[in-house]
Amino acid sequence: MRSRISLLLVLIFAVYTKGADFYVDANNGDDQNGNGTFNKPWQSITFALSKLTTETEMQVLNVAPATYDTTIEKFPLKLSNRISLIGAGNEVTILDAQGTETVLRCENVNDKKTRIEGFTIRGGQGQYISGEPTAGGIQLVESSPTISSNKLEKNYDSHDNEVGIRCIAESSPVIEGNIFNGSKV
């Protein structure tokens, strides 16, 4: 039953998004033999992001329900302009850096159509970078993506306590419908 729900959610994402669609599935994907298609997804987001290039057309990385942690991912996950990261829902698609590093980092992502959506983002630990404040959850440097429908929890900073999203250097993201440590924003 769970695999049917996962399949349905991925199909909904395929219809919802425009541009090139790619797929990641921690449980059924394969970085060596997969090609990022629905039938042959990659296993890790890190590997998938290394295969996608910033083009004029939006690219969407659809992420199947699972926990994506340090056993298969290298954190921080670094997002580029016009590459959206779409999870299957913030209750079932979990990005967990397990206290090792910031979970997601965007630098020079200035297209508001670039989205981060549908994840639990947790276990981030911002590392000190000289002259730059860090964040455990999402770090934005001169970036303005749309961040929506995520749950951010247990993300820590090198200077402050729980920091879910840190915006620096003229970042101006659209932040809507997220839950920060149990409070909806």
PDB file of C-alpha atoms in Angstrom:
ATOM      1  CA  MET A   1       0.000   0.000   0.000  1.00  0.00           C
ATOM      2  CA  ARG A   2       2.813   2.422   0.889  1.00  0.00           C
ATOM      3  CA  SER A   3       4.506   1.889  -2.498  1.00  0.00           C
ATOM      4  CA  ARG A   4       1.186   2.668  -4.239  1.00  0.00           C
ATOM      5  CA  ILE A   5       0.915   5.921  -2.291  1.00  0.00           C
ATOM      6  CA  SER A   6       4.536   6.767  -3.180  1.00  0.00           C
ATOM      7  CA  LEU A   7       3.841   6.051  -6.837  1.00  0.00           C
ATOM      8  CA  LEU A   8       0.709   8.204  -6.755  1.00  0.00           C
ATOM      9  CA  LEU A   9       2.568  11.098  -5.115  1.00  0.00           C
ATOM     10  CA  VAL A  10       5.358  10.929  -7.700  1.00  0.00           C
ATOM     11  CA  LEU A  11       2.784  10.871 -10.518  1.00  0.00           C
ATOM     12  CA  ILE A  12       1.067  13.924  -9.041  1.00  0.00           C
ATOM     13  CA  PHE A  13       4.426  15.741  -8.946  1.00  0.00           C
ATOM     14  CA  ALA A  14       5.091  14.791 -12.570  1.00  0.00           C
ATOM     15  CA  VAL A  15       1.803  16.390 -13.650  1.00  0.00           C
ATOM     16  CA  TYR A  16       2.190  19.418 -11.347  1.00  0.00           C
ATOM     17  CA  THR A  17       5.619  20.496 -12.540  1.00  0.00           C
ATOM     18  CA  LYS A  18       6.753  21.903 -15.885  1.00  0.00           C
ATOM     19  CA  GLY A  19      10.144  21.461 -17.503  1.00  0.00           C
ATOM     20  CA  ALA A  20      12.424  18.470 -17.219  1.00  0.00           C
ATOM     21  CA  ASP A  21      11.551  16.049 -14.414  1.00  0.00           C
ATOM     22  CA  PHE A  22      14.008  13.753 -12.679  1.00  0.00           C
ATOM     23  CA  TYR A  23      13.506  11.263  -9.858  1.00  0.00           C
ATOM     24  CA  VAL A  24      15.300  10.107  -6.714  1.00  0.00           C
ATOM     25  CA  ASP A  25      14.255   7.161  -4.554  1.00  0.00           C
ATOM     26  CA  ALA A  26      16.425   6.172  -1.578  1.00  0.00           C
ATOM     27  CA  ASN A  27      14.801   2.741  -1.342  1.00  0.00           C
ATOM     28  CA  ASN A  28      14.452   1.731  -4.998  1.00  0.00           C
ATOM     29  CA  GLY A  29      16.929   3.980  -6.833  1.00  0.00           C
ATOM     30  CA  ASP A  30      20.419   3.230  -8.110  1.00  0.00           C
ATOM     31  CA  ASP A  31      23.145   5.833  -8.644  1.00  0.00           C
ATOM     32  CA  GLN A  32      25.245   3.435 -10.744  1.00  0.00           C
ATOM     33  CA  ASN A  33      22.537   2.080 -13.054  1.00  0.00           C
ATOM     34  CA  GLY A  34      19.739   4.627 -12.737  1.00  0.00           C
ATOM     35  CA  ASN A  35      19.232   7.477 -15.193  1.00  0.00           C
ATOM     36  CA  GLY A  36      16.953   9.764 -13.179  1.00  0.00           C
ATOM     37  CA  THR A  37      13.772   8.691 -14.949  1.00  0.00           C
ATOM     38  CA  PHE A  38      10.625   7.587 -13.165  1.00  0.00           C
ATOM     39  CA  ASN A  39      11.360   3.920 -13.973  1.00  0.00           C
ATOM     40  CA  LYS A  40      15.104   4.143 -13.188  1.00  0.00           C
ATOM     41  CA  PRO A  41      15.504   6.756 -10.432  1.00  0.00           C
ATOM     42  CA  TRP A  42      18.784   7.697  -8.811  1.00  0.00           C
ATOM     43  CA  GLN A  43      19.244   6.753  -5.174  1.00  0.00           C
ATOM     44  CA  SER A  44      20.749   9.916  -3.677  1.00  0.00           C
ATOM     45  CA  ILE A  45      19.937  13.591  -4.013  1.00  0.00           C
ATOM     46  CA  THR A  46      23.663  14.409  -3.892  1.00  0.00           C
ATOM     47  CA  PHE A  47      24.326  12.249  -6.965  1.00  0.00           C
ATOM     48  CA  ALA A  48      21.263  13.578  -8.795  1.00  0.00           C
ATOM     49  CA  LEU A  49      22.263  17.218  -8.220  1.00  0.00           C
ATOM     50  CA  SER A  50      25.716  16.453  -9.655  1.00  0.00           C
ATOM     51  CA  LYS A  51      24.050  15.232 -12.871  1.00  0.00           C
ATOM     52  CA  LEU A  52      21.697  18.187 -13.380  1.00  0.00           C
ATOM     53  CA  THR A  53      22.878  21.375 -15.025  1.00  0.00           C
ATOM     54  CA  THR A  54      21.486  24.865 -14.822  1.00  0.00           C
ATOM     55  CA  GLU A  55      19.723  25.470 -18.098  1.00  0.00           C
ATOM     56  CA  THR A  56      17.127  27.954 -19.262  1.00  0.00           C
ATOM     57  CA  GLU A  57      14.382  25.366 -18.672  1.00  0.00           C
ATOM     58  CA  MET A  58      13.318  24.584 -15.114  1.00  0.00           C
ATOM     59  CA  GLN A  59      14.421  21.164 -13.894  1.00  0.00           C
ATOM     60  CA  VAL A  60      12.585  19.408 -11.080  1.00  0.00           C
ATOM     61  CA  LEU A  61      14.089  16.746  -8.861  1.00  0.00           C
ATOM     62  CA  ASN A  62      11.168  14.740  -7.440  1.00  0.00           C
ATOM     63  CA  VAL A  63      12.160  12.972  -4.219  1.00  0.00           C
ATOM     64  CA  ALA A  64      10.291   9.822  -3.155  1.00  0.00           C
ATOM     65  CA  PRO A  65       9.260   9.222   0.469  1.00  0.00           C
ATOM     66  CA  ALA A  66      12.232   8.080   2.606  1.00  0.00           C
ATOM     67  CA  THR A  67      14.818   9.402   5.035  1.00  0.00           C
ATOM     68  CA  TYR A  68      17.795  10.886   3.209  1.00  0.00           C
ATOM     69  CA  ASP A  69      20.586  11.042   5.787  1.00  0.00           C
ATOM     70  CA  THR A  70      24.372  10.760   5.982  1.00  0.00           C
ATOM     71  CA  THR A  71      24.274   7.092   4.977  1.00  0.00           C
ATOM     72  CA  ILE A  72      23.465   8.150   1.377  1.00  0.00           C
ATOM     73  CA  GLU A  73      23.865  11.953   1.207  1.00  0.00           C
ATOM     74  CA  LYS A  74      26.723  14.443   1.458  1.00  0.00           C
ATOM     75  CA  PHE A  75      25.573  17.591   3.263  1.00  0.00           C
ATOM     76  CA  PRO A  76      25.005  20.395   2.618  1.00  0.00           C
ATOM     77  CA  LEU A  77      22.903  19.647  -0.438  1.00  0.00           C
ATOM     78  CA  LYS A  78      23.799  22.489  -2.803  1.00  0.00           C
ATOM     79  CA  LEU A  79      20.975  23.800  -4.948  1.00  0.00           C
ATOM     80  CA  SER A  80      21.423  25.720  -8.186  1.00  0.00           C
ATOM     81  CA  ASN A  81      19.257  28.223 -10.026  1.00  0.00           C
ATOM     82  CA  ARG A  82      16.285  26.676 -11.882  1.00  0.00           C
ATOM     83  CA  ILE A  83      16.634  23.282 -10.170  1.00  0.00           C
ATOM     84  CA  SER A  84      13.718  22.681  -7.814  1.00  0.00           C
ATOM     85  CA  LEU A  85      13.773  20.065  -5.078  1.00  0.00           C
ATOM     86  CA  ILE A  86      10.288  18.657  -4.472  1.00  0.00           C
ATOM     87  CA  GLY A  87       9.598  16.072  -1.771  1.00  0.00           C
ATOM     88  CA  ALA A  88       6.559  13.817  -1.547  1.00  0.00           C
ATOM     89  CA  GLY A  89       5.384  15.600   1.628  1.00  0.00           C
ATOM     90  CA  ASN A  90       6.859  16.910   4.848  1.00  0.00           C
ATOM     91  CA  GLU A  91       5.702  13.900   6.856  1.00  0.00           C
ATOM     92  CA  VAL A  92       7.279  11.269   4.580  1.00  0.00           C
ATOM     93  CA  THR A  93      10.316  12.845   2.881  1.00  0.00           C
ATOM     94  CA  ILE A  94      13.035  13.627   5.407  1.00  0.00           C
ATOM     95  CA  LEU A  95      16.388  15.337   4.890  1.00  0.00           C
ATOM     96  CA  ASP A  96      18.467  14.672   8.012  1.00  0.00           C
ATOM     97  CA  ALA A  97      22.076  15.899   8.256  1.00  0.00           C
ATOM     98  CA  GLN A  98      22.382  14.159  11.638  1.00  0.00           C
ATOM     99  CA  GLY A  99      24.273  17.068  13.208  1.00  0.00           C
ATOM    100  CA  THR A 100      27.092  17.046  10.650  1.00  0.00           C
ATOM    101  CA  GLU A 101      26.484  20.137   8.506  1.00  0.00           C
ATOM    102  CA  THR A 102      23.885  22.563   7.129  1.00  0.00           C
ATOM    103  CA  VAL A 103      21.123  20.582   5.378  1.00  0.00           C
ATOM    104  CA  LEU A 104      20.564  22.774   2.260  1.00  0.00           C
ATOM    105  CA  ARG A 105      22.609  25.636   0.817  1.00  0.00           C
ATOM    106  CA  CYS A 106      21.602  27.981  -1.996  1.00  0.00           C
ATOM    107  CA  GLU A 107      24.097  30.431  -3.433  1.00  0.00           C
ATOM    108  CA  ASN A 108      23.131  32.825  -6.253  1.00  0.00           C
ATOM    109  CA  VAL A 109      19.746  31.164  -6.732  1.00  0.00           C
ATOM    110  CA  ASN A 110      17.761  34.181  -7.940  1.00  0.00           C
ATOM    111  CA  ASP A 111      14.796  32.619  -9.749  1.00  0.00           C
ATOM    112  CA  LYS A 112      11.725  32.531  -7.467  1.00  0.00           C
ATOM    113  CA  LYS A 113      10.428  29.606  -9.570  1.00  0.00           C
ATOM    114  CA  THR A 114      13.231  27.535  -8.009  1.00  0.00           C
ATOM    115  CA  ARG A 115      11.455  25.722  -5.169  1.00  0.00           C
ATOM    116  CA  ILE A 116      12.243  23.730  -2.054  1.00  0.00           C
ATOM    117  CA  GLU A 117       9.008  22.040  -1.097  1.00  0.00           C
ATOM    118  CA  GLY A 118       7.596  19.055   0.778  1.00  0.00           C
ATOM    119  CA  PHE A 119      10.343  18.013   3.216  1.00  0.00           C
ATOM    120  CA  THR A 120      11.119  17.629   6.875  1.00  0.00           C
ATOM    121  CA  ILE A 121      14.500  19.374   7.154  1.00  0.00           C
ATOM    122  CA  ARG A 122      16.275  18.442  10.364  1.00  0.00           C
ATOM    123  CA  GLY A 123      19.513  17.635  12.083  1.00  0.00           C
ATOM    124  CA  GLY A 124      21.395  20.524  10.501  1.00  0.00           C
ATOM    125  CA  GLN A 125      24.391  21.943  12.314  1.00  0.00           C
ATOM    126  CA  GLY A 126      25.738  25.153  10.839  1.00  0.00           C
ATOM    127  CA  GLN A 127      29.513  25.170  10.587  1.00  0.00           C
ATOM    128  CA  TYR A 128      31.442  28.384  11.158  1.00  0.00           C
ATOM    129  CA  ILE A 129      32.562  30.106   7.958  1.00  0.00           C
ATOM    130  CA  SER A 130      34.736  33.169   8.484  1.00  0.00           C
ATOM    131  CA  GLY A 131      32.699  36.348   7.968  1.00  0.00           C
ATOM    132  CA  GLU A 132      29.487  34.493   7.134  1.00  0.00           C
ATOM    133  CA  PRO A 133      26.702  33.521   9.528  1.00  0.00           C
ATOM    134  CA  THR A 134      25.681  29.914   9.129  1.00  0.00           C
ATOM    135  CA  ALA A 135      22.438  28.016   9.544  1.00  0.00           C
ATOM    136  CA  GLY A 136      21.585  24.449  10.340  1.00  0.00           C
ATOM    137  CA  GLY A 137      18.489  24.064   8.157  1.00  0.00           C
ATOM    138  CA  ILE A 138      18.666  26.165   4.987  1.00  0.00           C
ATOM    139  CA  GLN A 139      21.405  28.691   4.206  1.00  0.00           C
ATOM    140  CA  LEU A 140      20.662  31.313   1.546  1.00  0.00           C
ATOM    141  CA  VAL A 141      23.497  33.417   0.134  1.00  0.00           C
ATOM    142  CA  GLU A 142      22.355  35.987  -2.448  1.00  0.00           C
ATOM    143  CA  SER A 143      19.408  33.683  -3.112  1.00  0.00           C
ATOM    144  CA  SER A 144      15.656  34.057  -3.446  1.00  0.00           C
ATOM    145  CA  PRO A 145      14.002  30.680  -4.038  1.00  0.00           C
ATOM    146  CA  THR A 146      10.476  29.778  -2.958  1.00  0.00           C
ATOM    147  CA  ILE A 147      10.484  27.682   0.228  1.00  0.00           C
ATOM    148  CA  SER A 148       7.086  26.187   1.008  1.00  0.00           C
ATOM    149  CA  SER A 149       5.282  23.372   2.814  1.00  0.00           C
ATOM    150  CA  ASN A 150       8.340  22.159   4.727  1.00  0.00           C
ATOM    151  CA  LYS A 151       8.805  21.231   8.363  1.00  0.00           C
ATOM    152  CA  LEU A 152      12.080  22.545   9.841  1.00  0.00           C
ATOM    153  CA  GLU A 153      13.118  21.127  13.198  1.00  0.00           C
ATOM    154  CA  LYS A 154      16.199  20.548  15.343  1.00  0.00           C
ATOM    155  CA  ASN A 155      18.512  22.654  13.161  1.00  0.00           C
ATOM    156  CA  TYR A 156      21.282  24.496  14.983  1.00  0.00           C
ATOM    157  CA  ASP A 157      23.669  27.308  14.199  1.00  0.00           C
ATOM    158  CA  SER A 158      27.273  27.877  15.188  1.00  0.00           C
ATOM    159  CA  HIS A 159      26.237  31.087  17.048  1.00  0.00           C
ATOM    160  CA  ASP A 160      22.500  30.935  17.762  1.00  0.00           C
ATOM    161  CA  ASN A 161      20.185  28.168  18.816  1.00  0.00           C
ATOM    162  CA  GLU A 162      17.559  26.769  16.499  1.00  0.00           C
ATOM    163  CA  VAL A 163      17.960  28.473  13.124  1.00  0.00           C
ATOM    164  CA  GLY A 164      15.775  26.990  10.394  1.00  0.00           C
ATOM    165  CA  ILE A 165      16.536  29.404   7.547  1.00  0.00           C
ATOM    166  CA  ARG A 166      19.281  32.025   7.436  1.00  0.00           C
ATOM    167  CA  CYS A 167      19.229  34.686   4.710  1.00  0.00           C
ATOM    168  CA  ILE A 168      22.392  36.667   4.053  1.00  0.00           C
ATOM    169  CA  ALA A 169      23.865  38.895   1.334  1.00  0.00           C
ATOM    170  CA  GLU A 170      20.655  40.342  -0.086  1.00  0.00           C
ATOM    171  CA  SER A 171      18.639  37.135  -0.082  1.00  0.00           C
ATOM    172  CA  SER A 172      14.891  37.615  -0.483  1.00  0.00           C
ATOM    173  CA  PRO A 173      13.123  34.238  -0.577  1.00  0.00           C
ATOM    174  CA  VAL A 174       9.399  33.548  -0.667  1.00  0.00           C
ATOM    175  CA  ILE A 175       8.724  31.603   2.551  1.00  0.00           C
ATOM    176  CA  GLU A 176       5.192  30.247   2.938  1.00  0.00           C
ATOM    177  CA  GLY A 177       3.333  27.491   4.722  1.00  0.00           C
ATOM    178  CA  ASN A 178       6.348  26.080   6.571  1.00  0.00           C
ATOM    179  CA  ILE A 179       6.409  24.719  10.111  1.00  0.00           C
ATOM    180  CA  PHE A 180       9.316  25.868  12.293  1.00  0.00           C
ATOM    181  CA  ASN A 181       9.806  23.792  15.442  1.00  0.00           C
ATOM    182  CA  GLY A 182       6.084  23.143  15.653  1.00  0.00           C
ATOM    183  CA  SER A 183       4.875  26.644  14.682  1.00  0.00           C
ATOM    184  CA  LYS A 184       3.396  27.292  11.239  1.00  0.00           C
ATOM    185  CA  VAL A 185       4.780  30.308   9.353  1.00  0.00           C
TER     186      VAL A 185
END
